[in-house]
């Protein structure tokens, strides 16, 4: 009687949703199979399998050490193929897409391409979403910090404003301290952009609410850095 109410039709097993790399194929064949499935229309592939493709993509990129001659594709072509993952309806797939994007970004040229094809707008969208699952927002913030380290001079204004908005938000936001840390990095790497987006005011206001002594030290150090440079002292208009 225990079987009553259960469907007798064969269902999809977890193994069917897991994509395994075919070791008999070279990197180029595997990466093409993965990207073709990542770019498929939403609804044609299960969420679990799409995540499996994204994880396999990270494995291949790591193993080939970003040698695109082994993949038969350019970095630009691969970055174009990853974009649909950041537009998916589910936060898990978007998180996987952001993780794959972060592993793709290893040089200034890749960061420039990423900015050129409007990835920052999608990353900012993921940072601003409040879905109850912070994993997507954390992955987006990791992409932000990677872009900042690779090409601080061309760091997008949209991402800088997102950092300021979250750092100025309610203390309950788990990303607030992480965004304050990113603003401290931005202060050193591109101080003029920080001043332009109002980051100085955000850091000053946050000093009264920060509970961590190390975080307070980092924020004060960022402000002193601005005060110490003649080219930023006047623009920042600090009164310490």
PDB file of C-alpha atoms in Angstrom:
ATOM      1  CA  UNK A   1       0.000   0.000   0.000  1.00  0.00           C
ATOM      2  CA  UNK A   2       2.992   2.308   0.423  1.00  0.00           C
ATOM      3  CA  UNK A   3       3.108   2.839  -3.317  1.00  0.00           C
ATOM      4  CA  UNK A   4      -0.370   4.371  -3.463  1.00  0.00           C
ATOM      5  CA  UNK A   5      -0.354   7.939  -4.708  1.00  0.00           C
ATOM      6  CA  UNK A   6       3.089   7.689  -6.269  1.00  0.00           C
ATOM      7  CA  UNK A   7       3.548   8.209  -9.970  1.00  0.00           C
ATOM      8  CA  UNK A   8       4.658   5.121 -11.896  1.00  0.00           C
ATOM      9  CA  UNK A   9       6.051   7.216 -14.726  1.00  0.00           C
ATOM     10  CA  UNK A  10       9.831   7.371 -14.754  1.00  0.00           C
ATOM     11  CA  UNK A  11      11.041  10.736 -13.480  1.00  0.00           C
ATOM     12  CA  UNK A  12      14.216  12.642 -14.087  1.00  0.00           C
ATOM     13  CA  UNK A  13      17.050  11.496 -11.837  1.00  0.00           C
ATOM     14  CA  UNK A  14      19.810  13.665 -10.459  1.00  0.00           C
ATOM     15  CA  UNK A  15      22.327  11.831 -12.662  1.00  0.00           C
ATOM     16  CA  UNK A  16      20.433  12.912 -15.783  1.00  0.00           C
ATOM     17  CA  UNK A  17      20.783  16.533 -14.707  1.00  0.00           C
ATOM     18  CA  UNK A  18      24.518  16.282 -14.068  1.00  0.00           C
ATOM     19  CA  UNK A  19      26.794  17.099 -16.999  1.00  0.00           C
ATOM     20  CA  UNK A  20      30.075  15.214 -17.053  1.00  0.00           C
ATOM     21  CA  UNK A  21      33.035  16.347 -19.104  1.00  0.00           C
ATOM     22  CA  UNK A  22      33.892  13.929 -21.901  1.00  0.00           C
ATOM     23  CA  UNK A  23      37.581  13.248 -21.355  1.00  0.00           C
ATOM     24  CA  UNK A  24      37.871  11.701 -24.825  1.00  0.00           C
ATOM     25  CA  UNK A  25      37.210  15.146 -26.333  1.00  0.00           C
ATOM     26  CA  UNK A  26      39.632  18.045 -26.379  1.00  0.00           C
ATOM     27  CA  UNK A  27      39.052  21.383 -24.650  1.00  0.00           C
ATOM     28  CA  UNK A  28      37.595  22.978 -27.786  1.00  0.00           C
ATOM     29  CA  UNK A  29      34.875  20.347 -28.241  1.00  0.00           C
ATOM     30  CA  UNK A  30      33.910  20.380 -24.579  1.00  0.00           C
ATOM     31  CA  UNK A  31      33.736  24.161 -24.333  1.00  0.00           C
ATOM     32  CA  UNK A  32      31.553  24.357 -27.454  1.00  0.00           C
ATOM     33  CA  UNK A  33      29.128  21.783 -26.038  1.00  0.00           C
ATOM     34  CA  UNK A  34      28.951  23.724 -22.780  1.00  0.00           C
ATOM     35  CA  UNK A  35      28.440  27.147 -24.348  1.00  0.00           C
ATOM     36  CA  UNK A  36      25.787  25.862 -26.766  1.00  0.00           C
ATOM     37  CA  UNK A  37      23.761  24.548 -23.833  1.00  0.00           C
ATOM     38  CA  UNK A  38      24.324  27.658 -21.721  1.00  0.00           C
ATOM     39  CA  UNK A  39      22.915  29.768 -24.565  1.00  0.00           C
ATOM     40  CA  UNK A  40      19.810  27.623 -25.033  1.00  0.00           C
ATOM     41  CA  UNK A  41      16.437  29.251 -24.528  1.00  0.00           C
ATOM     42  CA  UNK A  42      15.256  29.269 -20.937  1.00  0.00           C
ATOM     43  CA  UNK A  43      12.986  26.330 -20.163  1.00  0.00           C
ATOM     44  CA  UNK A  44      14.665  23.891 -22.546  1.00  0.00           C
ATOM     45  CA  UNK A  45      17.253  22.884 -19.936  1.00  0.00           C
ATOM     46  CA  UNK A  46      16.639  22.198 -16.256  1.00  0.00           C
ATOM     47  CA  UNK A  47      18.078  24.572 -13.687  1.00  0.00           C
ATOM     48  CA  UNK A  48      20.263  21.853 -12.189  1.00  0.00           C
ATOM     49  CA  UNK A  49      21.732  20.877 -15.549  1.00  0.00           C
ATOM     50  CA  UNK A  50      22.386  24.489 -16.505  1.00  0.00           C
ATOM     51  CA  UNK A  51      24.286  24.927 -13.246  1.00  0.00           C
ATOM     52  CA  UNK A  52      26.212  21.774 -14.062  1.00  0.00           C
ATOM     53  CA  UNK A  53      27.278  23.281 -17.396  1.00  0.00           C
ATOM     54  CA  UNK A  54      28.460  26.457 -15.661  1.00  0.00           C
ATOM     55  CA  UNK A  55      30.504  24.451 -13.152  1.00  0.00           C
ATOM     56  CA  UNK A  56      32.048  22.431 -15.975  1.00  0.00           C
ATOM     57  CA  UNK A  57      32.912  25.691 -17.734  1.00  0.00           C
ATOM     58  CA  UNK A  58      34.860  26.851 -14.674  1.00  0.00           C
ATOM     59  CA  UNK A  59      36.765  23.547 -14.597  1.00  0.00           C
ATOM     60  CA  UNK A  60      37.822  23.855 -18.237  1.00  0.00           C
ATOM     61  CA  UNK A  61      38.875  27.500 -17.936  1.00  0.00           C
ATOM     62  CA  UNK A  62      40.950  26.624 -14.877  1.00  0.00           C
ATOM     63  CA  UNK A  63      42.562  23.566 -16.455  1.00  0.00           C
ATOM     64  CA  UNK A  64      43.535  25.266 -19.707  1.00  0.00           C
ATOM     65  CA  UNK A  65      44.892  28.281 -17.744  1.00  0.00           C
ATOM     66  CA  UNK A  66      43.121  30.773 -20.028  1.00  0.00           C
ATOM     67  CA  UNK A  67      44.998  29.544 -23.107  1.00  0.00           C
ATOM     68  CA  UNK A  68      42.290  30.378 -25.641  1.00  0.00           C
ATOM     69  CA  UNK A  69      44.211  28.700 -28.463  1.00  0.00           C
ATOM     70  CA  UNK A  70      43.262  25.388 -26.803  1.00  0.00           C
ATOM     71  CA  UNK A  71      39.600  26.412 -26.727  1.00  0.00           C
ATOM     72  CA  UNK A  72      39.307  27.536 -30.337  1.00  0.00           C
ATOM     73  CA  UNK A  73      37.439  30.667 -29.239  1.00  0.00           C
ATOM     74  CA  UNK A  74      38.397  34.184 -28.255  1.00  0.00           C
ATOM     75  CA  UNK A  75      37.735  35.675 -24.836  1.00  0.00           C
ATOM     76  CA  UNK A  76      35.220  38.058 -26.435  1.00  0.00           C
ATOM     77  CA  UNK A  77      33.203  35.179 -27.922  1.00  0.00           C
ATOM     78  CA  UNK A  78      33.124  33.307 -24.614  1.00  0.00           C
ATOM     79  CA  UNK A  79      32.042  36.401 -22.682  1.00  0.00           C
ATOM     80  CA  UNK A  80      29.169  36.941 -25.119  1.00  0.00           C
ATOM     81  CA  UNK A  81      27.995  33.361 -24.536  1.00  0.00           C
ATOM     82  CA  UNK A  82      27.959  33.736 -20.745  1.00  0.00           C
ATOM     83  CA  UNK A  83      25.568  36.693 -20.721  1.00  0.00           C
ATOM     84  CA  UNK A  84      22.292  34.690 -20.892  1.00  0.00           C
ATOM     85  CA  UNK A  85      23.131  33.105 -17.533  1.00  0.00           C
ATOM     86  CA  UNK A  86      22.981  36.504 -15.832  1.00  0.00           C
ATOM     87  CA  UNK A  87      19.495  37.065 -17.268  1.00  0.00           C
ATOM     88  CA  UNK A  88      18.034  33.772 -16.046  1.00  0.00           C
ATOM     89  CA  UNK A  89      14.908  33.813 -13.869  1.00  0.00           C
ATOM     90  CA  UNK A  90      16.431  31.823 -11.000  1.00  0.00           C
ATOM     91  CA  UNK A  91      18.951  33.252  -8.576  1.00  0.00           C
ATOM     92  CA  UNK A  92      20.942  29.985  -8.503  1.00  0.00           C
ATOM     93  CA  UNK A  93      21.707  30.106 -12.227  1.00  0.00           C
ATOM     94  CA  UNK A  94      22.572  33.798 -12.055  1.00  0.00           C
ATOM     95  CA  UNK A  95      24.947  33.025  -9.179  1.00  0.00           C
ATOM     96  CA  UNK A  96      26.600  30.329 -11.278  1.00  0.00           C
ATOM     97  CA  UNK A  97      26.878  32.717 -14.214  1.00  0.00           C
ATOM     98  CA  UNK A  98      28.538  35.374 -12.040  1.00  0.00           C
ATOM     99  CA  UNK A  99      30.998  32.805 -10.713  1.00  0.00           C
ATOM    100  CA  UNK A 100      31.859  31.719 -14.261  1.00  0.00           C
ATOM    101  CA  UNK A 101      32.322  35.363 -15.261  1.00  0.00           C
ATOM    102  CA  UNK A 102      34.715  35.955 -12.365  1.00  0.00           C
ATOM    103  CA  UNK A 103      36.868  33.011 -13.422  1.00  0.00           C
ATOM    104  CA  UNK A 104      36.971  34.433 -16.955  1.00  0.00           C
ATOM    105  CA  UNK A 105      38.364  37.772 -15.788  1.00  0.00           C
ATOM    106  CA  UNK A 106      42.126  37.447 -15.420  1.00  0.00           C
ATOM    107  CA  UNK A 107      43.591  40.263 -17.520  1.00  0.00           C
ATOM    108  CA  UNK A 108      42.941  43.921 -18.170  1.00  0.00           C
ATOM    109  CA  UNK A 109      41.861  43.100 -21.732  1.00  0.00           C
ATOM    110  CA  UNK A 110      39.142  40.740 -20.500  1.00  0.00           C
ATOM    111  CA  UNK A 111      37.963  43.359 -18.013  1.00  0.00           C
ATOM    112  CA  UNK A 112      37.772  45.923 -20.816  1.00  0.00           C
ATOM    113  CA  UNK A 113      35.696  43.551 -22.961  1.00  0.00           C
ATOM    114  CA  UNK A 114      33.426  42.793 -20.017  1.00  0.00           C
ATOM    115  CA  UNK A 115      32.730  46.501 -19.535  1.00  0.00           C
ATOM    116  CA  UNK A 116      32.305  47.084 -23.272  1.00  0.00           C
ATOM    117  CA  UNK A 117      29.519  44.515 -23.673  1.00  0.00           C
ATOM    118  CA  UNK A 118      27.532  45.975 -20.752  1.00  0.00           C
ATOM    119  CA  UNK A 119      28.161  43.332 -18.108  1.00  0.00           C
ATOM    120  CA  UNK A 120      28.307  45.993 -15.341  1.00  0.00           C
ATOM    121  CA  UNK A 121      24.578  46.677 -15.731  1.00  0.00           C
ATOM    122  CA  UNK A 122      23.780  42.997 -15.139  1.00  0.00           C
ATOM    123  CA  UNK A 123      26.201  42.779 -12.211  1.00  0.00           C
ATOM    124  CA  UNK A 124      24.715  45.913 -10.617  1.00  0.00           C
ATOM    125  CA  UNK A 125      21.240  44.402 -11.042  1.00  0.00           C
ATOM    126  CA  UNK A 126      22.298  41.275  -9.160  1.00  0.00           C
ATOM    127  CA  UNK A 127      23.831  43.352  -6.368  1.00  0.00           C
ATOM    128  CA  UNK A 128      20.667  45.401  -5.924  1.00  0.00           C
ATOM    129  CA  UNK A 129      18.273  42.429  -5.866  1.00  0.00           C
ATOM    130  CA  UNK A 130      16.984  41.372  -2.460  1.00  0.00           C
ATOM    131  CA  UNK A 131      15.851  37.771  -2.930  1.00  0.00           C
ATOM    132  CA  UNK A 132      16.579  36.287   0.484  1.00  0.00           C
ATOM    133  CA  UNK A 133      19.549  34.466  -1.049  1.00  0.00           C
ATOM    134  CA  UNK A 134      22.704  36.515  -0.585  1.00  0.00           C
ATOM    135  CA  UNK A 135      24.841  34.133  -2.640  1.00  0.00           C
ATOM    136  CA  UNK A 136      24.009  35.931  -5.888  1.00  0.00           C
ATOM    137  CA  UNK A 137      24.858  39.316  -4.378  1.00  0.00           C
ATOM    138  CA  UNK A 138      28.129  37.993  -2.935  1.00  0.00           C
ATOM    139  CA  UNK A 139      29.116  36.540  -6.319  1.00  0.00           C
ATOM    140  CA  UNK A 140      28.290  39.875  -7.957  1.00  0.00           C
ATOM    141  CA  UNK A 141      30.440  41.725  -5.429  1.00  0.00           C
ATOM    142  CA  UNK A 142      33.337  39.377  -6.158  1.00  0.00           C
ATOM    143  CA  UNK A 143      33.062  40.271  -9.836  1.00  0.00           C
ATOM    144  CA  UNK A 144      33.043  43.959  -8.876  1.00  0.00           C
ATOM    145  CA  UNK A 145      36.239  43.629  -6.875  1.00  0.00           C
ATOM    146  CA  UNK A 146      37.890  41.627  -9.659  1.00  0.00           C
ATOM    147  CA  UNK A 147      37.101  44.391 -12.173  1.00  0.00           C
ATOM    148  CA  UNK A 148      38.401  46.993  -9.743  1.00  0.00           C
ATOM    149  CA  UNK A 149      41.712  45.178  -9.336  1.00  0.00           C
ATOM    150  CA  UNK A 150      42.195  44.492 -13.057  1.00  0.00           C
ATOM    151  CA  UNK A 151      41.343  47.940 -14.440  1.00  0.00           C
ATOM    152  CA  UNK A 152      40.675  50.574 -11.757  1.00  0.00           C
ATOM    153  CA  UNK A 153      40.980  53.464 -14.220  1.00  0.00           C
ATOM    154  CA  UNK A 154      38.011  52.173 -16.258  1.00  0.00           C
ATOM    155  CA  UNK A 155      35.929  50.986 -13.302  1.00  0.00           C
ATOM    156  CA  UNK A 156      32.256  51.584 -14.214  1.00  0.00           C
ATOM    157  CA  UNK A 157      30.377  54.410 -12.510  1.00  0.00           C
ATOM    158  CA  UNK A 158      27.268  52.199 -12.282  1.00  0.00           C
ATOM    159  CA  UNK A 159      29.075  49.699 -10.067  1.00  0.00           C
ATOM    160  CA  UNK A 160      30.588  52.442  -7.924  1.00  0.00           C
ATOM    161  CA  UNK A 161      27.117  53.887  -7.332  1.00  0.00           C
ATOM    162  CA  UNK A 162      25.795  50.434  -6.396  1.00  0.00           C
ATOM    163  CA  UNK A 163      28.550  50.090  -3.798  1.00  0.00           C
ATOM    164  CA  UNK A 164      27.650  53.485  -2.335  1.00  0.00           C
ATOM    165  CA  UNK A 165      23.930  52.658  -2.275  1.00  0.00           C
ATOM    166  CA  UNK A 166      24.408  49.370  -0.414  1.00  0.00           C
ATOM    167  CA  UNK A 167      26.997  50.821   1.983  1.00  0.00           C
ATOM    168  CA  UNK A 168      24.524  53.614   2.800  1.00  0.00           C
ATOM    169  CA  UNK A 169      21.671  51.178   3.374  1.00  0.00           C
ATOM    170  CA  UNK A 170      20.349  49.557   6.547  1.00  0.00           C
ATOM    171  CA  UNK A 171      22.875  47.907   8.885  1.00  0.00           C
ATOM    172  CA  UNK A 172      20.943  44.638   8.590  1.00  0.00           C
ATOM    173  CA  UNK A 173      22.229  44.232   5.038  1.00  0.00           C
ATOM    174  CA  UNK A 174      24.947  41.587   5.179  1.00  0.00           C
ATOM    175  CA  UNK A 175      26.739  43.194   2.239  1.00  0.00           C
ATOM    176  CA  UNK A 176      27.139  46.611   3.871  1.00  0.00           C
ATOM    177  CA  UNK A 177      30.571  45.952   5.388  1.00  0.00           C
ATOM    178  CA  UNK A 178      31.755  44.201   2.227  1.00  0.00           C
ATOM    179  CA  UNK A 179      30.767  47.219   0.152  1.00  0.00           C
ATOM    180  CA  UNK A 180      32.510  49.560   2.593  1.00  0.00           C
ATOM    181  CA  UNK A 181      35.661  47.480   2.170  1.00  0.00           C
ATOM    182  CA  UNK A 182      35.302  47.739  -1.616  1.00  0.00           C
ATOM    183  CA  UNK A 183      34.882  51.523  -1.332  1.00  0.00           C
ATOM    184  CA  UNK A 184      38.112  51.678   0.675  1.00  0.00           C
ATOM    185  CA  UNK A 185      39.865  49.851  -2.164  1.00  0.00           C
ATOM    186  CA  UNK A 186      38.280  52.186  -4.704  1.00  0.00           C
ATOM    187  CA  UNK A 187      39.565  55.138  -2.675  1.00  0.00           C
ATOM    188  CA  UNK A 188      43.140  53.979  -3.202  1.00  0.00           C
ATOM    189  CA  UNK A 189      42.832  52.707  -6.780  1.00  0.00           C
ATOM    190  CA  UNK A 190      40.565  55.407  -8.255  1.00  0.00           C
ATOM    191  CA  UNK A 191      40.030  58.203  -5.699  1.00  0.00           C
ATOM    192  CA  UNK A 192      38.487  60.651  -8.162  1.00  0.00           C
ATOM    193  CA  UNK A 193      35.695  58.203  -9.009  1.00  0.00           C
ATOM    194  CA  UNK A 194      35.015  57.647  -5.307  1.00  0.00           C
ATOM    195  CA  UNK A 195      34.615  61.401  -4.810  1.00  0.00           C
ATOM    196  CA  UNK A 196      32.386  61.710  -7.894  1.00  0.00           C
ATOM    197  CA  UNK A 197      29.867  59.094  -6.716  1.00  0.00           C
ATOM    198  CA  UNK A 198      29.666  60.427  -3.160  1.00  0.00           C
ATOM    199  CA  UNK A 199      31.712  57.699  -1.556  1.00  0.00           C
ATOM    200  CA  UNK A 200      33.474  60.092   0.811  1.00  0.00           C
ATOM    201  CA  UNK A 201      30.218  61.057   2.519  1.00  0.00           C
ATOM    202  CA  UNK A 202      29.222  57.397   2.788  1.00  0.00           C
ATOM    203  CA  UNK A 203      32.507  56.467   4.458  1.00  0.00           C
ATOM    204  CA  UNK A 204      32.259  59.380   6.899  1.00  0.00           C
ATOM    205  CA  UNK A 205      28.723  58.448   7.933  1.00  0.00           C
ATOM    206  CA  UNK A 206      29.607  54.789   8.300  1.00  0.00           C
ATOM    207  CA  UNK A 207      32.384  55.486  10.795  1.00  0.00           C
ATOM    208  CA  UNK A 208      29.842  56.070  13.556  1.00  0.00           C
ATOM    209  CA  UNK A 209      28.127  52.717  12.954  1.00  0.00           C
ATOM    210  CA  UNK A 210      31.047  50.400  12.242  1.00  0.00           C
ATOM    211  CA  UNK A 211      31.577  47.912  15.070  1.00  0.00           C
ATOM    212  CA  UNK A 212      34.776  46.314  13.831  1.00  0.00           C
ATOM    213  CA  UNK A 213      37.968  48.107  14.846  1.00  0.00           C
ATOM    214  CA  UNK A 214      39.757  46.791  11.755  1.00  0.00           C
ATOM    215  CA  UNK A 215      37.019  48.097   9.486  1.00  0.00           C
ATOM    216  CA  UNK A 216      37.109  51.501  11.178  1.00  0.00           C
ATOM    217  CA  UNK A 217      40.880  51.578  10.727  1.00  0.00           C
ATOM    218  CA  UNK A 218      40.531  50.808   7.009  1.00  0.00           C
ATOM    219  CA  UNK A 219      37.936  53.558   6.517  1.00  0.00           C
ATOM    220  CA  UNK A 220      40.001  56.147   8.395  1.00  0.00           C
ATOM    221  CA  UNK A 221      43.051  55.124   6.383  1.00  0.00           C
ATOM    222  CA  UNK A 222      41.111  55.682   3.151  1.00  0.00           C
ATOM    223  CA  UNK A 223      40.078  59.178   4.240  1.00  0.00           C
ATOM    224  CA  UNK A 224      43.626  60.051   5.295  1.00  0.00           C
ATOM    225  CA  UNK A 225      44.826  58.862   1.891  1.00  0.00           C
ATOM    226  CA  UNK A 226      42.536  61.411   0.240  1.00  0.00           C
ATOM    227  CA  UNK A 227      43.644  64.116   2.642  1.00  0.00           C
ATOM    228  CA  UNK A 228      47.311  63.402   2.039  1.00  0.00           C
ATOM    229  CA  UNK A 229      47.165  63.880  -1.743  1.00  0.00           C
ATOM    230  CA  UNK A 230      47.044  67.461  -3.044  1.00  0.00           C
ATOM    231  CA  UNK A 231      44.971  66.476  -6.102  1.00  0.00           C
ATOM    232  CA  UNK A 232      42.199  64.924  -3.989  1.00  0.00           C
ATOM    233  CA  UNK A 233      42.352  67.038  -0.826  1.00  0.00           C
ATOM    234  CA  UNK A 234      40.421  69.947  -2.298  1.00  0.00           C
ATOM    235  CA  UNK A 235      37.867  67.821  -4.160  1.00  0.00           C
ATOM    236  CA  UNK A 236      37.121  65.639  -1.152  1.00  0.00           C
ATOM    237  CA  UNK A 237      36.605  68.708   1.079  1.00  0.00           C
ATOM    238  CA  UNK A 238      37.279  66.697   4.209  1.00  0.00           C
ATOM    239  CA  UNK A 239      37.090  68.260   7.638  1.00  0.00           C
ATOM    240  CA  UNK A 240      38.898  65.829   9.906  1.00  0.00           C
TER     241      UNK A 240
END
